């Protein structure tokens, strides 16, 4: 009899498993890591959805989009989470995404209006430096200084692309001159954010391209007050991270439920100290202690997503020719 | 020809070659078929080709040239810790790029030990960024490999030859002319070609230490085509170009390399009567010390960075380590199953075709192979379910050129010298493997297996495309940790990776070596 109950238990468990709908979300790697938001988000959502949430890490934002384009309409993914506004037009052009019906009271520095993409967090790009350094206050001041910076290659990294867009939106036609001025300040260019931040922490460079929220990580998680971000007069380029539902989803209701969940308190209160970005809807308890110490750029720069692809190609060409001389 | 008699059935080797060609070229074809009409190569692509070729030529040339005296010094000296040093020689090669680069920077960086030392005596710091930085890093990766390949050549000279030379009163010059130069003529071109091909596909090292967009390699251009422009056609075309360059280098190397061996010996320990003078001793000691410092100082930095968090690693890192280990072991088995028959076929053929196929995978872009496999497999099966076998197979194919370089010369000698005897005795089929090849090629098989296992452990490659969060390999987990600001834990994971890879390498190599 013991065996019978055991077997019945297994069968019962496996049928229960088979009946549990599965919601698959493709996202970037740091989202799913143990220290990222992934584990907490998964636990919170599974409390209410009666489903199995499967988070799949696929490189960074650009790799994520490439992955979706490769898989096309046959993708297992129901939702893609982790594109930013530099990539949304290209994503939209694939025709793989469907509109959402989420409405929320966003706390973004710009008004948000997008039928397809729901923002879940945002941040400003900034140069992070050691607190004992007196930072430059603009790209021109940086170019005039002897400071060494590490940046990321826009062809292989999303922050690298963000910097291109930052210089381009802040300086327009003068962007090539800005890059020429910066060329002797650029210690090196790395494949991705991790390499660059690693070099900075090892003391190789004075500043690294990261986010205004990076010092909050050091302050809150490590009790380390030694890192700051430099405030630039021309304003800071924003990264708004978004998610959207795929047309091919076999769980469209669950996917809608997740997009709703994404702008709820349970999701948003986790973001600031796991993804180290600003939540797109400020949670009830506000931002965690320590965030008030961060610099607040006076001007938020961003390219309308429809203009991003053309501007991106132009900015890359200018960047390459300015730094290849 | 000594090996005109076919001792080993050629077909398993030809089958292995066909499998490799299908994997490398088939994935490329899949990418081409999936692509839309893309743009053609622009001026920046050709600049990337020029930069890639020049840095690879200089890096490979310097690595191989410097490896000759180091290998000679190691070949003619015995000292305590020699076998540990030889195992450590394998370490830089298997390190994930970011770990190795941070190790190098701790020594040669702006804030590194060398610069600090120079500063304390009032000299300006060194700069590692630029063309010379790329070459230095590539030497750090490849000098050890070149040294091991050349050292293997020295060990393939039977000790009887040295004994005879000593009896006949040859001095060091005579030995060099009669024994060492012919050996080098046989080993060097292949070693050069292999290091050249490795440097050709470099991407993160060249970018990080090259200092900017000037240091764009073909592999980065492939990355851009795939990730930035999603132009699969251009990615595939660049990948073909990369393979053509490496293929040309391989064919050239095989054409100029002489194929004769040294005859058989009784496998006695080699004694060198020609290197007893105090001067040669001093010179060898200095060489070994310099090479050891160059390799071990950055490794020490990696160890120092990783130690603080090593014993507080989260479980996810151990899971990843376990997955990496199982992939490495599977991959090593596949590697030997491919490499041994292929080596036997190459050793018995006079054309370089099969050997060139072995080289193909070295120059193939991992991104293109991964993408191609993804395109082929995605409609058929769940990519996550296939993550482990696919990664093991691809890692095996990527390690195949190294295994062939290690196995083929020995295989040629064994079949050339003992093949007729085996034929006379009627030893055939599996018997020839059991009685002749496996026992005689033990050291080479061990070395090849060790290298394959270690390379597979450290590989980031295709798993990145196939992995799901529960199944990250150790290098992938390391990158994830870094992406989440966990630099200390990532450094510790990096150290664990070094320890695991070295352990695997040591076990395999130890199993094979009897006199190194």
Coordinates of N, CA and C in Angstrom, one line a residue, chain A residues 20-25 45 48-53 78-79 245 249-261:
Chain A
X20 N -0.1 23.1 -14.5 CA 0.4 24.4 -14.2 C 0.8 25.1 -15.5
X21 N 0.2 26.2 -15.8 CA 0.6 26.9 -17.0 C 2.0 27.5 -16.8
X22 N 2.7 27.6 -17.8 CA 4.1 28.1 -17.7 C 4.2 29.5 -18.5
X23 N 4.7 30.5 -17.8 CA 4.9 31.8 -18.4 C 6.4 32.0 -18.6
X24 N 6.9 32.1 -19.9 CA 8.3 32.2 -20.1 C 8.7 33.6 -20.5
X25 N 9.6 34.1 -19.7 CA 10.1 35.5 -20.0 C 11.6 35.5 -20.3
X45 N 5.4 36.7 -8.0 CA 4.4 36.5 -9.1 C 3.7 35.2 -8.9
X48 N 0.5 34.5 -6.7 CA -0.8 34.9 -7.2 C -1.2 34.3 -8.5
X49 N -0.3 33.9 -9.3 CA -0.7 33.6 -10.7 C -1.1 32.2 -10.9
X50 N -0.8 31.3 -10.0 CA -1.1 29.9 -10.2 C -0.3 29.3 -11.4
X51 N 0.9 29.8 -11.6 CA 1.6 29.4 -12.8 C 3.1 29.2 -12.4
X52 N 3.8 28.7 -13.4 CA 5.2 28.5 -13.2 C 5.9 29.6 -14.0
X53 N 6.6 30.5 -13.4 CA 7.3 31.6 -14.1 C 8.7 31.2 -14.4
X78 N 6.9 34.3 -23.9 CA 5.6 35.0 -23.8 C 5.9 36.5 -23.7
X79 N 6.9 36.8 -23.0 CA 7.3 38.2 -22.7 C 8.8 38.4 -22.9
X245 N 4.7 42.0 -24.7 CA 4.2 40.7 -24.9 C 4.4 40.3 -26.3
X249 N 2.6 34.4 -28.0 CA 2.4 33.8 -26.7 C 1.3 32.8 -26.6
X250 N 1.5 31.7 -26.0 CA 0.4 30.7 -25.8 C -0.3 31.0 -24.4
X251 N 0.2 32.0 -23.7 CA -0.4 32.3 -22.4 C -0.7 33.8 -22.4
X252 N -1.5 34.3 -23.3 CA -1.7 35.8 -23.4 C -2.3 36.4 -22.1
X253 N -3.2 35.7 -21.5 CA -3.8 36.3 -20.3 C -2.7 36.4 -19.1
X254 N -1.9 35.3 -19.0 CA -0.9 35.3 -18.0 C 0.1 36.4 -18.3
X255 N 0.4 36.6 -19.6 CA 1.4 37.6 -20.0 C 0.8 39.0 -19.6
X256 N -0.5 39.2 -19.9 CA -1.1 40.5 -19.5 C -1.0 40.7 -18.0
X257 N -1.3 39.6 -17.3 CA -1.2 39.6 -15.8 C 0.2 40.0 -15.3
X258 N 1.2 39.5 -16.0 CA 2.5 39.8 -15.6 C 2.8 41.3 -15.9
X259 N 2.4 41.8 -17.0 CA 2.7 43.2 -17.3 C 2.0 44.1 -16.3
X260 N 0.8 43.7 -15.9 CA 0.1 44.5 -14.8 C 0.9 44.4 -13.5
X261 N 1.4 43.2 -13.2 CA 2.2 42.9 -12.0 C 3.4 43.8 -12.0

